[in-house]
CSV table of C-alpha atoms and ligand atoms in Angstrom, one decimal:
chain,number,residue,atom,x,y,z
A,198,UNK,CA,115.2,95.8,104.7
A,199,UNK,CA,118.7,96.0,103.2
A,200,UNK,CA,121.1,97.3,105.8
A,201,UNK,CA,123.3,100.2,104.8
A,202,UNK,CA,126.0,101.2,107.4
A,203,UNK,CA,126.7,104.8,106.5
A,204,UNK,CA,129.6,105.7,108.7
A,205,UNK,CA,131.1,105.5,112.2
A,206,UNK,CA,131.1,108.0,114.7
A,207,UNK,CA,133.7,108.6,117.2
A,208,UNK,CA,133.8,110.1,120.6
A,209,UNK,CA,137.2,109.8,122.1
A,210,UNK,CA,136.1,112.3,124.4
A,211,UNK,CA,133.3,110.6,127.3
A,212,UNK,CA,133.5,109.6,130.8
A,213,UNK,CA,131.7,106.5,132.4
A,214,UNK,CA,130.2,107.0,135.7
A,215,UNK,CA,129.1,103.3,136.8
A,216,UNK,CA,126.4,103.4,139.8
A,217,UNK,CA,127.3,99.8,141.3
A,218,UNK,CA,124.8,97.7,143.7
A,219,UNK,CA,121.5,99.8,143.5
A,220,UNK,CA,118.8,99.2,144.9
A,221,UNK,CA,116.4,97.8,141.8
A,222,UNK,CA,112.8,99.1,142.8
A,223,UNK,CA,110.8,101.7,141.2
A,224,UNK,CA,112.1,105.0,142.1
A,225,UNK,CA,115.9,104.8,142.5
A,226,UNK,CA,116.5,105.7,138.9
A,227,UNK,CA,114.5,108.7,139.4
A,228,UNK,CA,116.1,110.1,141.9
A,229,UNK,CA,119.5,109.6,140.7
A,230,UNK,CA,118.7,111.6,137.4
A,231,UNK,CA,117.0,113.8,139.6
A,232,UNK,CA,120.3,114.3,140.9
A,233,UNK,CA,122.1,114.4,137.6
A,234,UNK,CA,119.5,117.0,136.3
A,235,UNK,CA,119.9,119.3,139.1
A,236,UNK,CA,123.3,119.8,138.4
A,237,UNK,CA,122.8,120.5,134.4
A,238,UNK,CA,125.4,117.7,133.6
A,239,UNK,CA,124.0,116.7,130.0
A,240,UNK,CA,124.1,112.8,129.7
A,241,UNK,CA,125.4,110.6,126.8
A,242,UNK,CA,124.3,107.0,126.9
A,243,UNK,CA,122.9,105.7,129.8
A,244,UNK,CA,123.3,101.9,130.0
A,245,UNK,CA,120.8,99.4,132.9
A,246,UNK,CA,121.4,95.8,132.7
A,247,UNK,CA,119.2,93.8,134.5
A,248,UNK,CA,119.4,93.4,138.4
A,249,UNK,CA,120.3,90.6,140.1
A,250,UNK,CA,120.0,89.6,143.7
A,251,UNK,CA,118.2,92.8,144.3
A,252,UNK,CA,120.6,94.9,143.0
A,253,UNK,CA,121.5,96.6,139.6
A,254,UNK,CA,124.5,98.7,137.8
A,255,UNK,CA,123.8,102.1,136.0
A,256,UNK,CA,126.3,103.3,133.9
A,257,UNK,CA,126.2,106.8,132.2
A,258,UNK,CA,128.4,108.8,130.4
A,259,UNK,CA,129.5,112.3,130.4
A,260,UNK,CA,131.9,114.6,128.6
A,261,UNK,CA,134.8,114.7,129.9
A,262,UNK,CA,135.0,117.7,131.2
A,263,UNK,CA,131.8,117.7,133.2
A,264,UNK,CA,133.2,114.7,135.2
A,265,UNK,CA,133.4,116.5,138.2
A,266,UNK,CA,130.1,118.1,138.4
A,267,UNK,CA,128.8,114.5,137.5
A,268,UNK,CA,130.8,113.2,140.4
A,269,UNK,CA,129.4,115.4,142.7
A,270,UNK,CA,125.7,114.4,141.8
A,271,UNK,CA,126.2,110.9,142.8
A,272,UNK,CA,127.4,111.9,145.7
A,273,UNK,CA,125.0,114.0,146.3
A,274,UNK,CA,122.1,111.3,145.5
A,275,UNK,CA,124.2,109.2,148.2
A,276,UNK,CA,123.8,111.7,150.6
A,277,UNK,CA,120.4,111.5,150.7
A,278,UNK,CA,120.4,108.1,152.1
A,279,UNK,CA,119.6,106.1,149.0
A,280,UNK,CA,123.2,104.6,149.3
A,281,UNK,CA,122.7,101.0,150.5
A,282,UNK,CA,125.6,98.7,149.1
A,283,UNK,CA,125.9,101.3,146.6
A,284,UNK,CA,129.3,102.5,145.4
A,285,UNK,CA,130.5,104.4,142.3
A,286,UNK,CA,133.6,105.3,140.1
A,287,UNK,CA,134.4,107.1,136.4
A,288,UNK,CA,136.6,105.9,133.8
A,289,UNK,CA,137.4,107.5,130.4
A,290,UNK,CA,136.4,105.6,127.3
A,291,UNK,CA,135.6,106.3,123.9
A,292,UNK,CA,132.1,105.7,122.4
A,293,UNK,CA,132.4,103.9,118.9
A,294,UNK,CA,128.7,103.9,117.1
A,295,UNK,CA,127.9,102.4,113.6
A,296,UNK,CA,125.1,104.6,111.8
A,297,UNK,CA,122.7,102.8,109.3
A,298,UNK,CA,119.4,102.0,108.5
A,299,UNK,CA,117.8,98.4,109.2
A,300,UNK,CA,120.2,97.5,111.6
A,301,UNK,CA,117.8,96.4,113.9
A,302,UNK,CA,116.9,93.4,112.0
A,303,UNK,CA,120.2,92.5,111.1
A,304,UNK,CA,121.8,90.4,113.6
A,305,UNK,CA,124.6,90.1,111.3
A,306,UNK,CA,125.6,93.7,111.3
A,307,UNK,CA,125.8,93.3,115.1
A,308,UNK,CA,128.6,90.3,114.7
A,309,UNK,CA,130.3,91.9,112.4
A,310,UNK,CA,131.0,94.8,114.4
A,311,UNK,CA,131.9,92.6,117.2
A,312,UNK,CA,134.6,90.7,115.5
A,313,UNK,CA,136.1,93.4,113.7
A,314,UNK,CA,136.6,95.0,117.0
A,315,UNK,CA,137.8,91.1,118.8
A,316,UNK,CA,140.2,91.1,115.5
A,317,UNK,CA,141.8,93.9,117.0
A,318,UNK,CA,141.7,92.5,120.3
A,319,UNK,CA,139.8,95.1,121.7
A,320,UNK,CA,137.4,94.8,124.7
A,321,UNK,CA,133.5,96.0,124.9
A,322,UNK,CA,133.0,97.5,128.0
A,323,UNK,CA,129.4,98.8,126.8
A,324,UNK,CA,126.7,98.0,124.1
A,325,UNK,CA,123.4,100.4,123.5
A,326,UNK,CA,121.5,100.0,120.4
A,327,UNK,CA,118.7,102.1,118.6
A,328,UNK,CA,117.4,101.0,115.5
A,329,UNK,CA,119.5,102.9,113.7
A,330,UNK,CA,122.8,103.0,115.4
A,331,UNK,CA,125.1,100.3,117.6
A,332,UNK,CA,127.4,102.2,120.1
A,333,UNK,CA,130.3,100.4,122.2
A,334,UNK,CA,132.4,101.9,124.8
A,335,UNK,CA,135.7,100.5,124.4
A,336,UNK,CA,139.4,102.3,126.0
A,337,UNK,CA,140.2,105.3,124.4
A,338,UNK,CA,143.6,104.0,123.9
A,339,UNK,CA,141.8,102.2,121.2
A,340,UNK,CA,139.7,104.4,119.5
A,341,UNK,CA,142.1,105.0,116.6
A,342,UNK,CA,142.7,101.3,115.7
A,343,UNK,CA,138.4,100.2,116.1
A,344,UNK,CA,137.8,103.2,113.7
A,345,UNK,CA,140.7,101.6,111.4
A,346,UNK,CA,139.2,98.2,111.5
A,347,UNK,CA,135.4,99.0,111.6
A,348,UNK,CA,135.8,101.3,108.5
A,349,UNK,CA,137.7,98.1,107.0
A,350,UNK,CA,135.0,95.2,108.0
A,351,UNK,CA,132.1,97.6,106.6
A,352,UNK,CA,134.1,98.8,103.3
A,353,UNK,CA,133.8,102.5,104.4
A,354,UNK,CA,135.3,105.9,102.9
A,355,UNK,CA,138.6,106.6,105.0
B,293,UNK,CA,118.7,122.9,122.0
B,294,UNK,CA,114.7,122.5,122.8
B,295,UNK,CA,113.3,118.8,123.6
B,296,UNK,CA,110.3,117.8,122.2
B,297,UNK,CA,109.2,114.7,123.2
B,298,UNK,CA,107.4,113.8,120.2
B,299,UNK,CA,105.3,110.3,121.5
B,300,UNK,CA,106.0,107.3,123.0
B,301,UNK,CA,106.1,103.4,121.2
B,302,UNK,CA,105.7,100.4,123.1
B,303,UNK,CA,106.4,96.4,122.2
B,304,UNK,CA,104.6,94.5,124.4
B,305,UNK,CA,105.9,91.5,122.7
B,306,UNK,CA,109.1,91.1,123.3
B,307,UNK,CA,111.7,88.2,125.2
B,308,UNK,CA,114.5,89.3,126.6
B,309,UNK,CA,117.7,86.6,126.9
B,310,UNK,CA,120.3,87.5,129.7
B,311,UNK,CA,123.9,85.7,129.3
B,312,UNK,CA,125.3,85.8,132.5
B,313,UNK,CA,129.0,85.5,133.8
B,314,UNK,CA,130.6,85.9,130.1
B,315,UNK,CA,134.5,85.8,129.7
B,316,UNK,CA,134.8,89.8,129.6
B,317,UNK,CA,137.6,89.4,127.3
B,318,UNK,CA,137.6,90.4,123.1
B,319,UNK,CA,135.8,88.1,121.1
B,320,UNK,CA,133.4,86.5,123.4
B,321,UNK,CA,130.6,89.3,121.9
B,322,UNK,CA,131.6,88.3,118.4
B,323,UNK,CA,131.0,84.4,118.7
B,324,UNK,CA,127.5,85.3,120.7
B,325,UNK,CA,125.9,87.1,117.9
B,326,UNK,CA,127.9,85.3,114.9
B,327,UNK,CA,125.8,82.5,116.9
B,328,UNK,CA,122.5,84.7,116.9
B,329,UNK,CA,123.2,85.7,113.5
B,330,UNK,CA,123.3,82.2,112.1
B,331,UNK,CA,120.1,81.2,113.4
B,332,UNK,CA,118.8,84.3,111.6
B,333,UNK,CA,117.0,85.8,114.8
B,334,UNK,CA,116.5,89.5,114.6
B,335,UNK,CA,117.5,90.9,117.6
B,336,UNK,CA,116.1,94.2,119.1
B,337,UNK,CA,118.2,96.1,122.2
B,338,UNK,CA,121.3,94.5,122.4
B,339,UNK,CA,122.5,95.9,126.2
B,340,UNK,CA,125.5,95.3,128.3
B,341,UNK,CA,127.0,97.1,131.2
B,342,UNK,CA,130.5,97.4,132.5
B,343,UNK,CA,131.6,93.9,133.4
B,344,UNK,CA,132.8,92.7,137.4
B,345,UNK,CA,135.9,90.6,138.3
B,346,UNK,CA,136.2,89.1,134.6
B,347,UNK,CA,132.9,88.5,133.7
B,348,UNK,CA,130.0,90.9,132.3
B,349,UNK,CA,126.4,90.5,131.4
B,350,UNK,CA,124.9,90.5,127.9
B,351,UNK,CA,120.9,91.0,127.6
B,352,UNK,CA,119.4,91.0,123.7
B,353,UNK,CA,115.6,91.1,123.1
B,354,UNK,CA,113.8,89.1,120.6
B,355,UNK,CA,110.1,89.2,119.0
B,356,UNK,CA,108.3,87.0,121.7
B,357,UNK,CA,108.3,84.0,118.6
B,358,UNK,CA,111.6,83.9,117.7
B,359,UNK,CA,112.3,82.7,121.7
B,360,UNK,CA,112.7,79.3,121.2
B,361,UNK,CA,115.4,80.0,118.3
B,362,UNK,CA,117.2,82.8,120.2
B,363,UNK,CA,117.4,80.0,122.9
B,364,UNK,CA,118.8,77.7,121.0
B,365,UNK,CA,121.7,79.9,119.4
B,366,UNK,CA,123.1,80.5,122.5
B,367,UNK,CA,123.1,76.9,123.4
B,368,UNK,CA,124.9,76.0,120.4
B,369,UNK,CA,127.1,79.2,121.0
B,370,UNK,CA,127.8,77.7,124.8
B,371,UNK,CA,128.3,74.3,123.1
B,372,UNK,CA,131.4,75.7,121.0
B,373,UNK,CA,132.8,75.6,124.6
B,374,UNK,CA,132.5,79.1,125.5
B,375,UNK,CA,130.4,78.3,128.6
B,376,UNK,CA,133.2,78.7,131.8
B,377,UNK,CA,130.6,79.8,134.4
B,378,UNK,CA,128.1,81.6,131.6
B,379,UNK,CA,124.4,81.0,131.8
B,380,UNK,CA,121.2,82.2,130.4
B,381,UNK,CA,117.8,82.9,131.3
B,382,UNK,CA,114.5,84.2,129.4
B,383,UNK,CA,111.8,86.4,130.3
B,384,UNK,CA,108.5,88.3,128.6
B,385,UNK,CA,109.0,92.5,128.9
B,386,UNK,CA,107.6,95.3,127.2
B,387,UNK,CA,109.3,98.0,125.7
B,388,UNK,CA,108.6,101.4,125.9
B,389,UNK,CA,110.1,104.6,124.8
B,390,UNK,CA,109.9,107.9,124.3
B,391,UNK,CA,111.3,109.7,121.4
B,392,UNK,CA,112.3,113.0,120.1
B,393,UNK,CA,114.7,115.6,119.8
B,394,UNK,CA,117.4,116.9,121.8
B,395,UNK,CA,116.9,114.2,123.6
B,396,UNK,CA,120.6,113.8,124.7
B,397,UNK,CA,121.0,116.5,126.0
B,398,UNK,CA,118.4,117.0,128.4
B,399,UNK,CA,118.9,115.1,131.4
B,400,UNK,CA,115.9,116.1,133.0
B,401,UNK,CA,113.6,114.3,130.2
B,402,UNK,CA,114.9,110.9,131.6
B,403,UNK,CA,114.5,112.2,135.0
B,404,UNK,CA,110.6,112.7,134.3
B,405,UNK,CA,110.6,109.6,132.4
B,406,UNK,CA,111.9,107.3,135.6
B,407,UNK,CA,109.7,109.4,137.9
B,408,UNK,CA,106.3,108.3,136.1
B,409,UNK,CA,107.5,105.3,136.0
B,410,UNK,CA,108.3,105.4,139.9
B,411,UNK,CA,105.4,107.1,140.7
B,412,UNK,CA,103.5,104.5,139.7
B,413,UNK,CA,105.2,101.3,141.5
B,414,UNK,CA,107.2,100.0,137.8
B,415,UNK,CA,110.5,99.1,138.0
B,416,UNK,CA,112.8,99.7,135.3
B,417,UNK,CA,114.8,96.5,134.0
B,418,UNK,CA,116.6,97.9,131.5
B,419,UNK,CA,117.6,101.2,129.9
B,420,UNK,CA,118.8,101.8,126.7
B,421,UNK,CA,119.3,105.1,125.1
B,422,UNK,CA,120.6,107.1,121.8
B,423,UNK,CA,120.1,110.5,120.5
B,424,UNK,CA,116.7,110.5,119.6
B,425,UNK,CA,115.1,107.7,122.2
B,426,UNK,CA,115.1,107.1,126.0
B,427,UNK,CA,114.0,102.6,125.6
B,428,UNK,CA,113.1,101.5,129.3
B,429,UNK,CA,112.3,97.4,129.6
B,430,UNK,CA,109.3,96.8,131.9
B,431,UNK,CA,106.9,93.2,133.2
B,432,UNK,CA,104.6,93.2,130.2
B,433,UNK,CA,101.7,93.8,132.7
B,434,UNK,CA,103.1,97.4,133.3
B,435,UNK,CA,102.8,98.3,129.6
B,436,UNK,CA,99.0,100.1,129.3
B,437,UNK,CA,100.1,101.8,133.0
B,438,UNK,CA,103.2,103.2,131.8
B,439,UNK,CA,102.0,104.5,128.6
B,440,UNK,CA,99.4,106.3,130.4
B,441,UNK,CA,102.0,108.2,133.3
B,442,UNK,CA,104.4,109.0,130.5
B,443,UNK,CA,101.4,110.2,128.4
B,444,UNK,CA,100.9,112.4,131.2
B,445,UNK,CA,104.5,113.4,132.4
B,446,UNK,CA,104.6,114.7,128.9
B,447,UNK,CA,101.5,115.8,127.7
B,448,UNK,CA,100.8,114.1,124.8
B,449,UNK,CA,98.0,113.5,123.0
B,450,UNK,CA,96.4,110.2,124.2
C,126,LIG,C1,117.8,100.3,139.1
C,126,LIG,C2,116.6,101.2,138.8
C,126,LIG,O1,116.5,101.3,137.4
C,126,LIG,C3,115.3,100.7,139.4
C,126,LIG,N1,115.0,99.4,138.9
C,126,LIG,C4,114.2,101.7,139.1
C,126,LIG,O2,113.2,101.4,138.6
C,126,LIG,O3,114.4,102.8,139.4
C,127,LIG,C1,131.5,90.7,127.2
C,127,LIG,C2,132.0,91.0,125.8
C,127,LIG,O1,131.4,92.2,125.3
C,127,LIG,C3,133.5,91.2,125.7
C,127,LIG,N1,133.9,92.3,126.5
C,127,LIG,C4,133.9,91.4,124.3
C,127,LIG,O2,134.6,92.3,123.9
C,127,LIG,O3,133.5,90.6,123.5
């Protein structure tokens, strides 16, 4: 399958929520989105590594202006006494995706991305991937410049 | 917009490779996957979450054949000297998601999906999401179980 990136998309505009030290067994997921649903904040990417020690990180993102509402659902998850060592906090970041078909079986799409973005010195804070898209959450500071240099490594249109 | 959850895929057969403690810094994603990409393994969900004191976590899934390989291009990749206190690990999952549209913007559809899941006793190792598809790593042995409660959750056809 020949890869064709067709185009980055940019969102300068997202907030991380990261869910820190949860406890990983069936359930806790649930009731966090639970919590999430109940307050009709729409979610972007939602990002689970894999646990360690008992414990695992979720990360989700928001727009930025429903922050606060998002805010308040973690807290109220927390308040019904799933909290453990649990803690959370929100950042802004941009969410930087490369669109094309076949990129799942191209590894090499995948590097490229990533140096054109380390050419820049420019931190991943996040990585998701579908089969037909790679999204990174970088600093929005830096949005600007990893649009420059993506549309640059992949010969794109300006 | 309306969701419709239009079915559900599942990949029993996949590895997935966790590199652990990474320098969090740009580039170290880049000389990972230029590794990967040289030993021409297709990778699947690539995955990482927001990184602690300095170092993050990068998780990629490969086709359960390709394990050896995937191993051994990020043994070479820790042999260029990128190791500091980085490690790696291997393990069988399955893959399961479910896909359709409006899927983003619908909270509540990832809420019902982590609640079959909870409700019967599978824990969710990884999450992975775009537009169009909620992808949840699970212990291969879960795979026929969680098909059947998501099946259910959503009414689809079996
Ligand atoms: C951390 C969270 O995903 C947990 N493993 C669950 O299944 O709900
Ligand atoms: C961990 C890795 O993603 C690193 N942050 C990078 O930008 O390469």
């Amino acid at each position: 399958e020949d890869v064709v990136v067709s185009g980055v998309a940019l969102d300068k505009n997202q907030t991380r929520i990261v869910v820190s030290d949860l406890p990983d067994r069936p359930g806790t997921a649930a009731k966090l989105f639970q919590s999430i649903a109940k307050a009709d904040v729409s979610v972007d990417m939602i990002v689970q590594n894999i646990g360690r020690k008992g414990l695992a990180n979720m990360t989700f993102t928001v727009a930025r202006d429903d922050t606060f509402r998002a805010e308040q659902a973690v807290a109220n998850f927390f308040g019904d006494g799933e909290k453990g060592a649990a803690h959370f906090s929100a950042d802004d970041i941009a969410k930087v995706s490369i669109v094309g078909v076949g990129m799942r079986t191209h590894t090499g799409v995948a590097a490229k991305l990533f140096e054109s973005l380390a050419s820049a010195g420019i931190n991943i804070q996040l990585i998701s991937t579908s089969e037909i898209k790679i999204s990174v959450a970088i600093a929005p500071d830096d949005a600007e410049e990893a649009v420059r240099v993506i549309h640059k490594a992949f010969a794109l249109e300006d």
